[in-house]
Coordinates of C-alpha atoms and ligand atoms in Angstrom, one line a residue:
X234 CA 3.6 5.2 6.1
X235 CA 6.5 6.2 8.4
X236 CA 7.0 9.7 9.5
X237 CA 10.1 11.9 9.5
X238 CA 10.9 15.0 11.5
X239 CA 14.2 16.8 11.9
X240 CA 15.1 20.0 13.8
X241 CA 18.0 22.3 14.1
X242 CA 17.8 25.7 16.0
X243 CA 18.0 27.2 19.4
X244 CA 15.5 25.0 21.3
X245 CA 15.9 21.6 22.9
X246 CA 15.3 19.3 20.0
X247 CA 13.9 16.3 21.9
X248 CA 10.5 17.5 23.0
X249 CA 10.0 19.2 19.7
X250 CA 10.7 16.0 17.8
X251 CA 8.3 14.0 20.0
X252 CA 5.7 16.7 19.4
X253 CA 6.3 16.4 15.6
X254 CA 6.1 12.6 15.7
X255 CA 2.7 12.8 17.5
X256 CA 1.4 14.9 14.7
X257 CA 2.5 12.1 12.3
X258 CA 0.9 9.3 14.3
X259 CA -2.0 9.2 11.8
X260 CA 0.2 7.7 9.2
X261 CA 0.4 4.5 11.2
X262 CA 3.5 3.1 12.8
X263 CA 4.8 0.3 15.0
X264 CA 8.0 1.8 16.5
X265 CA 9.6 5.1 16.9
X266 CA 13.0 6.7 17.7
X267 CA 15.0 9.9 18.0
X268 CA 18.7 10.8 17.5
X269 CA 20.0 14.0 19.1
X270 CA 23.3 15.6 18.6
X271 CA 24.3 16.6 22.2
X272 CA 27.2 18.8 21.0
X273 CA 29.7 15.9 21.5
X274 CA 28.0 12.9 20.1
X275 CA 24.9 11.4 18.6
X276 CA 22.5 9.9 21.3
X277 CA 19.8 7.6 20.2
X278 CA 16.6 6.4 21.9
X279 CA 14.2 3.9 20.3
X280 CA 11.2 2.0 21.4
X281 CA 8.8 -0.6 19.8
X282 CA 5.1 0.3 20.0
X283 CA 3.4 3.6 20.5
X284 CA 5.0 7.0 21.2
X285 CA 4.4 6.9 24.9
X286 CA 6.8 4.0 25.1
X287 CA 9.5 6.2 23.6
X288 CA 8.5 9.1 25.8
X289 CA 8.8 6.9 28.9
X290 CA 12.2 5.8 27.8
X291 CA 13.4 9.4 27.2
X292 CA 12.6 10.3 30.8
X293 CA 15.3 7.9 31.8
X294 CA 17.9 9.5 29.4
X295 CA 18.2 13.1 30.7
X296 CA 21.5 13.6 28.6
X297 CA 19.4 13.4 25.4
X298 CA 19.5 17.2 25.0
X299 CA 20.7 19.2 22.1
X300 CA 19.7 21.7 19.3
X301 CA 19.9 19.2 16.5
X302 CA 18.0 15.9 16.0
X303 CA 16.1 13.6 13.8
X304 CA 13.2 11.4 14.7
X305 CA 11.0 8.7 13.0
X306 CA 7.8 6.7 13.3
X307 CA 8.4 3.4 11.5
X308 CA 5.8 1.3 9.8
X309 CA 7.7 -1.9 9.2
X310 CA 8.5 -3.1 5.7
X311 CA 11.9 -4.8 5.8
X312 CA 12.4 -6.4 9.1
X313 CA 9.9 -6.9 11.9
X314 CA 8.8 -4.1 14.2
X315 CA 11.5 -4.1 16.9
X316 CA 13.8 -1.6 18.7
X317 CA 16.7 -2.9 16.6
X318 CA 14.9 -2.2 13.3
X319 CA 13.4 1.1 14.3
X320 CA 15.0 4.4 13.1
X321 CA 17.3 6.3 13.5
X322 CA 19.6 3.6 12.2
X323 CA 23.3 4.2 13.0
X324 CA 26.3 3.3 10.8
X325 CA 28.7 0.8 12.2
X326 CA 31.1 3.5 13.5
X327 CA 28.1 5.4 15.0
X328 CA 29.1 8.4 13.0
X329 CA 25.9 8.7 11.0
X330 CA 22.3 8.4 12.0
X331 CA 19.6 8.0 9.3
X332 CA 15.8 8.0 9.2
X333 CA 14.2 6.8 6.0
X334 CA 10.7 6.5 4.4
X335 CA 10.4 4.3 1.4
X336 CA 12.1 1.1 0.1
X337 CA 15.7 0.8 -1.1
X338 CA 15.1 -1.8 -3.8
X339 CA 18.7 -2.9 -4.3
X340 CA 19.6 -3.2 -0.6
X341 CA 20.2 -6.9 -0.8
X342 CA 23.1 -6.6 -3.3
X343 CA 24.5 -3.6 -1.6
X344 CA 24.4 -5.4 1.8
X345 CA 26.1 -8.4 0.3
X346 CA 28.9 -6.2 -1.0
X347 CA 29.3 -4.4 2.3
X348 CA 29.3 -7.7 4.3
X349 CA 32.2 -8.8 2.2
X350 CA 34.1 -5.7 3.2
X351 CA 33.6 -6.6 6.8
X352 CA 30.8 -4.1 7.6
X353 CA 28.6 -5.4 10.4
X354 CA 24.9 -4.9 10.2
X355 CA 22.7 -4.7 13.3
X356 CA 19.2 -4.4 11.8
X357 CA 17.2 -6.2 9.2
X358 CA 16.3 -3.0 7.5
X359 CA 17.0 -1.9 3.9
X360 CA 17.8 1.6 5.4
X361 CA 20.9 0.4 7.1
X362 CA 22.8 0.3 3.8
X363 CA 22.4 4.0 3.5
X364 CA 24.1 4.6 7.0
X365 CA 26.9 2.2 6.1
X366 CA 27.5 3.7 2.7
X367 CA 27.8 7.2 4.1
X368 CA 30.3 5.9 6.6
X369 CA 32.4 4.5 3.8
X370 CA 32.0 7.5 1.4
X371 CA 32.4 10.3 3.9
X372 CA 35.9 12.0 3.9
X373 CA 34.9 15.3 5.3
X374 CA 32.8 16.4 2.3
X375 CA 29.2 15.6 3.1
X376 CA 27.6 16.6 -0.1
X377 CA 29.9 14.4 -2.2
X378 CA 29.2 11.5 0.2
X379 CA 25.5 11.9 -0.1
X380 CA 25.6 12.2 -3.9
X381 CA 27.6 8.9 -4.1
X382 CA 24.8 7.3 -2.0
X383 CA 22.2 8.7 -4.5
X384 CA 24.1 7.1 -7.4
X385 CA 24.3 3.8 -5.6
X386 CA 20.8 3.2 -4.3
X387 CA 17.6 2.5 -6.2
X388 CA 14.1 2.8 -5.1
X389 CA 12.1 5.3 -3.2
X390 CA 13.4 7.3 -0.2
X391 CA 13.0 10.4 1.9
X392 CA 16.1 10.6 4.1
X393 CA 17.1 12.6 7.1
X394 CA 20.7 12.4 8.2
X395 CA 22.9 13.7 11.0
X396 CA 26.6 13.2 11.3
X397 CA 28.4 13.2 14.7
X398 CA 31.2 15.3 13.2
X399 CA 28.8 17.9 12.0
X400 CA 26.9 19.3 14.9
X401 CA 25.5 22.2 13.2
X402 CA 23.7 20.7 10.2
X403 CA 21.0 18.4 9.1
X404 CA 20.9 16.7 5.7
X405 CA 17.8 15.9 3.8
X406 CA 17.1 14.3 0.4
X407 CA 14.3 12.4 -1.3
X408 CA 13.3 10.4 -4.4
X409 CA 9.7 9.3 -5.0
X410 CA 8.8 9.8 -1.4
X411 CA 7.8 13.3 -0.1
X412 CA 10.1 15.4 2.1
X413 CA 9.8 19.1 2.9
X414 CA 12.1 21.7 4.6
X415 CA 10.4 24.0 7.1
X416 CA 11.8 27.5 7.2
X417 CA 11.7 29.2 10.6
X418 CA 13.5 32.0 12.3
X419 CA 16.7 30.9 13.8
X420 CA 15.5 27.3 13.4
X421 CA 14.6 25.0 10.5
X422 CA 13.0 21.7 10.1
X423 CA 12.7 18.8 7.8
X424 CA 9.5 16.6 7.7
X425 CA 7.8 14.0 5.7
X426 CA 4.8 16.3 5.6
X427 CA 3.8 19.7 6.9
X428 CA 1.6 18.3 9.7
X429 CA 4.6 17.7 11.8
X430 CA 5.8 21.4 11.8
X431 CA 2.8 23.5 10.9
X432 CA 2.3 24.6 14.5
X433 CA 5.9 26.0 14.3
X434 CA 6.2 27.4 10.8
X435 CA 4.0 27.5 7.7
X436 CA 6.8 28.4 5.3
X437 CA 8.1 25.4 3.5
X438 CA 10.3 24.3 0.6
X439 CA 9.3 21.1 -1.3
X440 CA 12.3 19.1 -2.2
X441 CA 12.3 17.5 -5.7
X442 CA 13.8 14.1 -6.5
X443 CA 17.6 13.8 -6.0
X444 CA 17.9 17.3 -4.5
X445 CA 20.0 17.5 -1.3
X446 CA 19.2 20.0 1.4
X447 CA 22.0 21.0 3.9
X448 CA 20.0 22.7 6.7
X449 CA 21.6 24.9 9.4
X450 CA 19.9 26.9 12.1
X451 CA 20.2 30.1 10.0
X452 CA 20.6 28.8 6.5
X453 CA 19.2 26.4 4.0
X454 CA 21.2 25.3 0.9
X455 CA 19.8 23.1 -1.7
X456 CA 22.0 21.3 -4.4
X457 CA 21.2 19.2 -7.3
X458 CA 22.9 15.9 -8.2
X459 CA 25.7 17.8 -9.9
X460 CA 26.5 19.6 -6.7
X461 CA 25.2 22.9 -8.1
X462 CA 23.4 25.0 -5.6
X463 CA 19.9 25.8 -6.8
X464 CA 17.3 28.4 -5.6
X465 CA 14.0 27.1 -4.4
X466 CA 10.7 28.8 -3.8
X467 CA 9.4 29.1 -0.2
X468 CA 5.8 28.3 -0.2
X469 CA 3.5 29.6 2.5
X470 CA 0.8 27.0 3.4
X471 CA -2.5 27.9 4.8
X472 CA -4.2 24.8 6.2
X473 CA -5.9 23.8 9.3
X474 CA -3.9 21.0 10.9
X475 CA -6.6 18.4 11.0
X476 CA -7.0 18.5 7.2
X477 CA -3.3 18.1 6.8
X478 CA -3.4 14.7 8.5
X479 CA -5.5 13.5 5.6
X480 CA -3.3 15.3 3.1
X481 CA -6.2 17.7 2.4
X482 CA -8.8 14.9 1.9
X483 CA -12.0 14.9 3.9
X484 CA -11.7 11.2 4.8
X485 CA -9.0 8.6 5.0
X486 CA -11.0 6.4 2.7
X487 CA -10.7 8.8 -0.2
X488 CA -7.1 9.5 0.6
X489 CA -6.4 5.8 0.5
X490 CA -8.4 5.4 -2.8
X491 CA -6.2 8.1 -4.3
X492 CA -3.1 6.5 -3.0
X493 CA -3.6 3.3 -4.9
X494 CA -1.3 4.0 -7.8
X495 CA 1.5 4.6 -5.4
X496 CA 0.7 1.5 -3.3
X497 CA 0.7 -0.6 -6.4
X498 CA 4.0 0.8 -7.5
X499 CA 5.4 -0.1 -4.0
X500 CA 4.0 -3.6 -4.2
X501 CA 5.1 -4.4 -7.9
X502 CA 8.1 -2.4 -8.7
X503 CA 10.7 -4.0 -6.3
X504 CA 9.5 -7.5 -7.5
X505 CA 10.2 -7.0 -11.2
X506 CA 13.8 -7.3 -12.2
X507 CA 15.0 -7.4 -15.8
X508 CA 11.6 -8.3 -17.1
X509 CA 11.1 -11.2 -14.5
X510 CA 9.0 -11.4 -11.5
X511 CA 11.1 -12.1 -8.4
X512 CA 10.4 -12.7 -4.8
X513 CA 13.9 -12.3 -3.6
X514 CA 13.1 -9.7 -1.0
X515 CA 10.4 -11.9 0.4
X516 CA 12.8 -14.7 1.3
X517 CA 10.5 -16.9 -0.9
X518 CA 11.7 -20.5 -0.4
X519 CA 9.4 -22.6 -2.6
X520 CA 11.7 -24.7 -4.8
X521 CA 10.8 -26.0 -8.2
X522 CA 10.1 -29.4 -6.7
X523 CA 7.8 -27.8 -4.1
X524 CA 5.9 -26.0 -6.9
X525 CA 5.7 -29.2 -8.9
X526 CA 4.2 -31.1 -5.9
X527 CA 1.3 -28.7 -5.5
X528 CA -1.8 -30.3 -6.7
X529 CA -4.3 -27.9 -5.1
X530 CA -4.4 -24.4 -4.0
X531 CA -6.7 -23.5 -1.1
X532 CA -7.3 -19.7 -0.4
X533 CA -8.3 -18.7 3.0
X534 CA -9.5 -15.1 3.9
X535 CA -12.3 -13.0 5.3
X536 CA -14.2 -9.9 4.0
X537 CA -12.6 -8.1 1.1
X538 CA -9.5 -10.3 1.3
X539 CA -11.9 -13.2 0.6
X540 CA -13.1 -11.3 -2.5
X541 CA -9.5 -11.1 -3.7
X542 CA -9.5 -14.8 -3.3
X543 CA -12.5 -15.1 -5.5
X544 CA -10.6 -13.2 -8.2
X545 CA -7.6 -15.4 -7.6
X546 CA -9.4 -18.6 -8.2
X547 CA -10.1 -17.6 -11.9
X548 CA -6.5 -16.4 -12.3
X549 CA -4.8 -19.3 -10.8
X550 CA -6.9 -21.9 -12.5
X551 CA -6.6 -20.2 -15.9
X552 CA -2.8 -19.6 -15.7
X553 CA -1.7 -22.7 -13.8
X554 CA -4.5 -25.2 -14.5
X555 CA -4.2 -26.1 -10.8
X556 CA -7.6 -26.6 -9.0
X557 CA -8.4 -23.8 -6.5
X558 CA -10.8 -23.7 -3.6
X559 CA -11.6 -20.4 -1.9
X560 CA -12.9 -20.7 1.6
X561 CA -14.3 -18.1 4.0
X562 CA -11.8 -18.7 6.9
X563 CA -14.6 -18.9 9.5
X564 CA -16.2 -21.8 7.6
X565 CA -13.0 -23.7 6.7
X566 CA -12.4 -24.8 10.2
X567 CA -15.7 -26.6 10.6
X568 CA -15.8 -28.4 7.2
X569 CA -13.4 -31.2 7.6
X570 CA -11.2 -29.6 5.0
X571 CA -9.4 -31.8 2.4
X572 CA -5.8 -30.3 2.4
X573 CA -2.5 -32.1 2.8
X574 CA 1.1 -31.8 2.2
X575 CA 0.5 -31.2 -1.5
X576 CA -1.8 -28.3 -0.9
X577 CA -0.6 -24.7 -1.1
X578 CA -2.7 -22.6 1.3
X579 CA -2.7 -19.0 0.3
X580 CA -4.0 -16.8 3.2
X581 CA -4.8 -13.2 2.4
X582 CA -5.1 -10.5 5.1
X583 CA -4.5 -6.8 5.4
X584 CA -4.1 -6.7 9.1
X585 CA -2.5 -10.1 9.6
X586 CA -4.5 -10.4 12.7
X587 CA -8.0 -11.7 11.7
X588 CA -8.8 -14.4 14.2
X589 CA -10.7 -16.6 11.8
X590 CA -8.0 -16.5 9.2
X591 CA -5.3 -17.2 11.8
X592 CA -7.2 -20.2 13.2
X593 CA -7.9 -21.6 9.7
X594 CA -4.2 -21.4 8.9
X595 CA -3.3 -23.3 12.0
X596 CA -5.8 -25.9 11.0
X597 CA -4.4 -26.2 7.6
X598 CA -0.8 -26.4 9.0
X599 CA -1.9 -29.3 11.3
X600 CA -3.1 -31.1 8.2
X601 CA 0.3 -30.8 6.6
X602 CA -0.3 -27.9 4.2
X603 CA 2.3 -25.3 3.4
X604 CA 1.1 -21.8 4.0
X605 CA 1.9 -18.7 2.0
X606 CA 0.3 -15.5 3.2
X607 CA -0.3 -12.2 1.6
X608 CA -0.3 -9.7 4.4
X609 CA 0.1 -5.9 4.7
X610 CA 1.2 -5.5 8.3
X611 CA 4.8 -6.7 8.8
X612 CA 5.4 -9.0 11.8
X613 CA 1.7 -9.6 12.3
X614 CA 0.4 -12.9 13.7
X615 CA -0.6 -14.4 10.3
X616 CA 2.8 -13.4 8.8
X617 CA 4.6 -14.9 11.7
X618 CA 2.9 -18.2 11.6
X619 CA 3.1 -18.7 7.8
X620 CA 5.8 -20.7 5.9
X621 CA 6.2 -17.8 3.3
X622 CA 5.0 -14.3 3.4
X623 CA 4.6 -11.8 0.6
X624 CA 4.0 -8.3 1.9
X625 CA 1.7 -5.9 0.1
X626 CA 3.5 -2.7 0.7
X627 CA 0.4 -0.7 0.7
X628 CA 1.2 1.5 3.7
X629 CA -1.0 1.7 6.7
X630 CA -4.7 1.6 5.9
X631 CA -6.8 3.6 8.4
X632 CA -10.3 3.7 6.9
X633 CA -12.3 0.6 8.0
X634 CA -13.3 -0.1 4.4
X635 CA -10.3 -1.4 2.6
X636 CA -9.3 0.0 -0.8
X637 CA -5.5 0.1 -1.3
X638 CA -4.9 -3.1 0.6
X639 CA -7.5 -4.9 -1.6
X640 CA -5.7 -3.5 -4.7
X641 CA -2.3 -4.5 -3.7
X642 CA -3.5 -8.0 -2.7
X643 CA -4.7 -8.4 -6.3
X644 CA -1.3 -7.4 -7.6
X645 CA 0.4 -10.0 -5.5
X646 CA -2.1 -12.6 -7.0
X647 CA -1.2 -11.6 -10.6
X648 CA 2.5 -11.8 -9.8
X649 CA 2.3 -15.0 -7.9
X650 CA 0.2 -16.8 -10.6
X651 CA 2.6 -15.7 -13.4
X652 CA 5.7 -16.4 -11.3
X653 CA 4.5 -20.0 -10.6
X654 CA 3.4 -20.5 -14.2
X655 CA 6.8 -19.4 -15.4
X656 CA 8.7 -21.6 -13.0
X657 CA 6.5 -24.6 -14.0
X658 CA 6.8 -23.8 -17.8
X659 CA 3.1 -23.4 -18.0
X660 CA 3.2 -20.0 -19.8
X661 CA 4.9 -19.1 -23.0
X662 CA 7.5 -16.5 -22.8
X663 CA 5.7 -13.9 -24.9
X664 CA 2.6 -14.0 -22.9
X665 CA 4.6 -13.9 -19.7
X666 CA 6.4 -10.8 -20.9
X667 CA 3.3 -9.2 -21.9
X668 CA 1.8 -9.8 -18.4
X669 CA 5.0 -8.2 -16.9
X670 CA 4.5 -5.2 -19.1
X671 CA 0.9 -5.0 -18.0
X672 CA 2.0 -5.1 -14.5
X673 CA 4.3 -2.2 -14.9
X674 CA 1.6 -0.2 -16.7
X675 CA -1.0 -0.8 -14.0
X676 CA -0.3 2.1 -11.7
X677 CA -0.7 4.6 -14.6
X678 CA -4.0 2.9 -15.8
X679 CA -5.4 3.2 -12.2
X680 CA -4.3 6.8 -12.2
X681 CA -6.3 7.2 -15.4
X682 CA -9.5 5.7 -13.8
X683 CA -9.0 8.0 -10.8
X684 CA -9.2 11.0 -13.1
X685 CA -13.0 10.2 -13.5
X686 CA -13.5 11.0 -9.8
X687 CA -15.7 14.0 -10.6
X688 CA -18.0 12.2 -13.0
X689 CA -18.5 9.3 -10.6
X690 CA -19.4 11.8 -7.9
X691 CA -21.9 13.3 -10.2
X692 CA -23.4 9.9 -10.9
X693 CA -23.7 9.2 -7.2
X694 CA -26.1 12.1 -6.9
X695 CA -28.7 10.1 -8.8
X696 CA -28.5 7.1 -6.5
X697 CA -27.8 8.0 -2.9
X698 CA -31.4 7.5 -1.8
X699 CA -31.6 3.9 -3.3
X700 CA -32.9 1.2 -1.0
X701 CA -31.6 -1.9 -2.9
X702 CA -28.8 -2.2 -5.4
X703 CA -27.7 -5.4 -7.3
X704 CA -24.3 -5.9 -8.8
X705 CA -23.9 -8.4 -11.6
X706 CA -21.0 -9.7 -13.6
X707 CA -19.4 -12.8 -15.0
X708 CA -16.1 -14.5 -14.2
X709 CA -13.7 -12.0 -12.5
X710 CA -16.3 -9.2 -13.0
X711 CA -18.5 -11.2 -10.7
X712 CA -15.7 -11.4 -8.1
X713 CA -15.2 -7.6 -8.4
X714 CA -19.0 -7.2 -8.1
X715 CA -18.8 -8.8 -4.6
X716 CA -16.3 -6.2 -3.6
X717 CA -18.3 -3.3 -5.2
X718 CA -21.4 -4.5 -3.3
X719 CA -19.6 -4.9 0.0
X720 CA -18.1 -1.4 -0.3
X721 CA -21.4 0.2 -0.9
X722 CA -23.3 -1.6 1.9
X723 CA -20.6 -1.2 4.6
X724 CA -20.2 2.5 4.3
X725 CA -23.6 3.7 3.0
X726 CA -25.9 1.2 4.7
X727 CA -27.7 0.6 1.5
X728 CA -28.7 -3.0 1.0
X729 CA -26.8 -4.5 -1.9
X730 CA -26.0 -7.9 -3.3
X731 CA -23.8 -9.3 -5.9
X732 CA -24.8 -12.1 -8.3
X733 CA -23.2 -13.9 -11.1
X734 CA -25.1 -12.3 -14.0
X735 CA -26.5 -15.5 -15.3
X736 CA -27.8 -16.6 -11.9
X737 CA -30.0 -13.7 -11.1
X738 CA -32.9 -15.1 -13.1
X739 CA -33.0 -18.1 -10.8
X740 CA -34.7 -16.3 -8.0
X741 CA -33.3 -12.8 -7.2
X742 CA -34.6 -11.2 -10.4
X743 CA -38.0 -11.3 -8.6
X744 CA -36.7 -8.4 -6.4
X745 CA -36.1 -6.1 -9.5
X746 CA -38.8 -3.5 -10.0
X747 CA -39.2 -0.2 -11.6
X748 CA -36.1 2.0 -10.8
X749 CA -34.1 -0.7 -8.9
X750 CA -30.4 0.1 -9.6
X751 CA -28.4 -2.7 -11.2
X752 CA -24.7 -2.1 -11.5
X753 CA -23.5 -4.4 -14.4
X754 CA -19.7 -5.0 -14.8
X755 CA -18.7 -6.0 -18.4
X756 CA -15.0 -5.6 -18.7
X757 CA -14.2 -9.0 -20.3
X758 CA -14.5 -8.7 -24.1
X759 CA -15.3 -12.4 -24.5
X760 CA -18.2 -12.2 -22.2
X761 CA -19.6 -8.8 -23.3
X762 CA -22.4 -10.1 -25.4
X763 CA -23.6 -12.5 -22.7
X764 CA -23.7 -9.6 -20.2
X765 CA -25.7 -7.6 -22.7
X766 CA -28.4 -10.3 -22.6
X767 CA -28.4 -10.2 -18.8
X768 CA -28.7 -6.4 -18.8
X769 CA -31.7 -6.7 -21.2
X770 CA -33.3 -9.2 -18.8
X771 CA -33.2 -6.7 -15.9
X772 CA -34.1 -3.7 -18.1
X773 CA -37.2 -5.6 -19.2
X774 CA -38.2 -5.7 -15.5
X775 CA -37.8 -2.0 -15.0
X776 CA -34.2 -1.8 -13.6
X777 CA -32.1 1.3 -14.0
X778 CA -28.8 0.0 -15.2
X779 CA -25.3 1.5 -14.6
X780 CA -22.8 -0.3 -16.8
X781 CA -19.1 -0.5 -16.2
X782 CA -17.1 -1.4 -19.3
X783 CA -14.4 -0.4 -21.6
X784 CA -14.4 2.4 -24.2
X785 CA -14.4 -0.1 -27.1
X786 CA -18.0 -1.0 -26.2
X787 CA -19.3 2.6 -25.9
X788 CA -21.9 2.4 -28.7
X789 CA -23.6 -0.8 -27.5
X790 CA -23.2 0.2 -23.8
X791 CA -25.1 3.5 -24.4
X792 CA -27.8 1.8 -26.3
X793 CA -28.6 -0.8 -23.5
X794 CA -27.9 1.0 -20.3
X795 CA -29.1 4.2 -18.5
X796 CA -25.6 5.3 -17.3
X797 CA -22.1 4.2 -18.2
X798 CA -18.6 4.4 -16.6
X799 CA -15.7 3.6 -19.0
X800 CA -12.4 2.3 -17.9
X801 CA -9.2 1.8 -19.8
X802 CA -8.2 -1.6 -21.2
X803 CA -5.4 -3.8 -19.8
X804 CA -5.0 -7.6 -20.0
X805 CA -8.3 -9.3 -19.0
X806 CA -6.5 -10.8 -16.0
X807 CA -5.8 -7.4 -14.5
X808 CA -9.1 -5.8 -15.3
X809 CA -10.3 -6.2 -11.7
X810 CA -7.8 -3.6 -10.6
X811 CA -9.3 -1.1 -12.9
X812 CA -12.9 -2.1 -12.4
X813 CA -12.9 -1.9 -8.6
X814 CA -11.7 1.8 -8.5
X815 CA -15.0 3.3 -9.8
X816 CA -17.0 1.1 -7.5
X817 CA -14.9 2.4 -4.5
X818 CA -15.5 5.9 -5.6
X819 CA -19.1 5.3 -6.2
X820 CA -19.6 3.8 -2.7
X821 CA -17.6 6.7 -1.2
X822 CA -19.7 9.4 -2.8
X823 CA -23.0 7.7 -2.1
X824 CA -22.0 7.4 1.6
X825 CA -20.7 11.0 1.5
X826 CA -24.0 12.4 0.1
X827 CA -25.9 10.4 2.8
X828 CA -23.7 12.0 5.5
X829 CA -22.4 8.6 6.8
X830 CA -19.4 8.2 9.1
X831 CA -17.3 6.9 6.2
X832 CA -14.0 6.1 8.0
X833 CA -15.7 4.4 10.8
X834 CA -18.9 2.8 9.7
X835 CA -21.4 1.6 12.4
X836 CA -20.8 -1.9 13.8
X837 CA -17.6 -2.5 11.9
X838 CA -13.9 -2.9 12.9
X839 CA -10.8 -2.6 11.0
X840 CA -9.2 -5.7 12.5
X841 CA -11.5 -8.4 13.6
X842 CA -9.6 -10.4 16.3
X843 CA -12.6 -12.3 17.6
X844 CA -14.0 -15.5 16.0
Ligands
G6P280 C1 -12.8 -6.6 8.5 C2 -12.5 -5.3 7.7 C3 -12.5 -5.6 6.2 C4 -11.5 -6.8 5.9 C5 -11.8 -8.0 6.8 C6 -10.6 -8.9 6.8 O1 -14.2 -7.0 8.3 O2 -13.6 -4.3 7.9 O3 -12.2 -4.5 5.4 O4 -11.6 -7.1 4.6 O5 -11.9 -7.6 8.2 O6 -9.5 -8.3 7.3 P1 -8.0 -8.6 7.0 O7 -7.2 -7.7 7.9 O8 -7.8 -10.1 7.4 O9 -7.8 -8.4 5.6

């Protein structure tokens, strides 16, 4: 998600920066830009789209030559992908140029404060407040100005900064978003990861949160927040460059699975303020009257996003007591849908470009419905044509099989259901507060589940040559089964199906024979006993059962099933977020052991723009 590179040295910075950005392309981006100090001033070039658009532009700006510069590939979060919103972002005076990865969570209040002081903003980005604050705070002492900024902003950031009045230095700092300094000879770098610079130097310094690096061509000084210079270890890295693009992981899918706690933090954290769920940054404009008028929710989506919708039905209906329909978008258009001005349509899409979902939204809008979309890609077609958008800030997802986008979509559902319930006084304050606490605890619980990676890998060894697998569960466990089954079949090509646990005996149980794998999900305490009965039914027909449940049920789980996976407990509503992770890992390791092309499974596409 976004890429930063900065250079100071003896070479012309521009081609070096473009080369570095190319190495960061794998992170995903929708615009790019560079700022170079020419010796006299900061010159900036930016372009929407791919790097070749920026390179073409640079050919027409021969004066963009200098030994100091910063560059960025932007993956839009705040403000649509456009030249104006791409980085480097300049301060009003043009004195500072800033590149940023992360999210400044309190940018709205800072921006309001600065607007009152007469500061003019040219972009819709959260980043611009950093450039403007630097302009205000800088009085010749750059370290003090940067530390004042650190004390003012909240959120996550990796920042690269240049100042027109300081032609011989580059400033870097970070918090909860990675940034390294590359140590060369007569030249130094900053970068969001080593991929961008590893062809030039393999000696790096990893910045810690709230440390500030002042980087010159022949020196690097690092200070803590108290302006005390600190000494840092130089680490020599020894990777091959291709591995670095996946941060050392073999596939994007496993990288994205492991990124889920971070993606969840990015989606949830900025939307919880003082114990309340807020959609301030999303420009959410559903008034209390609008919410009161909703008599039906209709969820439209495809693929895994549809599976999120299936979880959402249980959650919305339980929390809001409003009827919910979940429709596969490709079917919705041809079913004479019953939606009107009192229907809230919730469209879910990672890419924001899925043709069927887009067409279904248009159909619903024509019928008068109000459309709220949950989308990952900023400025995408679905986002643009919706009345309200809540972005899942999961970062770019590259593997075809979705993981972190699915998980962050679930988080938006939890937040939306509780937000609406609270506004409509349909939830008591203690329960609401406990859900907010659960949301804040969710990333660490997912982290805990991920620690079981090795045991799930070991389990997969028993099953990678299976021919048929059945997933069963009840309530939200059934919805998660749909996703677990899809993950397995799409990347490992093993036939699998998901069934409501009580429904299997109405036909499909005839397919169970000795050794057929049944993955049973039983994470909901109230339904555990019913699941045990269903497990016994398949066991009696020879199935091998892998049971996914919580530690509390260990004794009984071990007595009825052949293999068990235990996950931590969180509120029942949020159990899908913990249950899906072992299933993603299980599918990944089965496909891995089968030698499948995990990131690009046959016949599948990441973004399906045909109907
Ligand atoms: C494709 C992808 C799936 C995704 C579905 C919907 O089939 O392979 O992973 O769930 O499209 O995509 P969307 O971008 O709308 O979420």
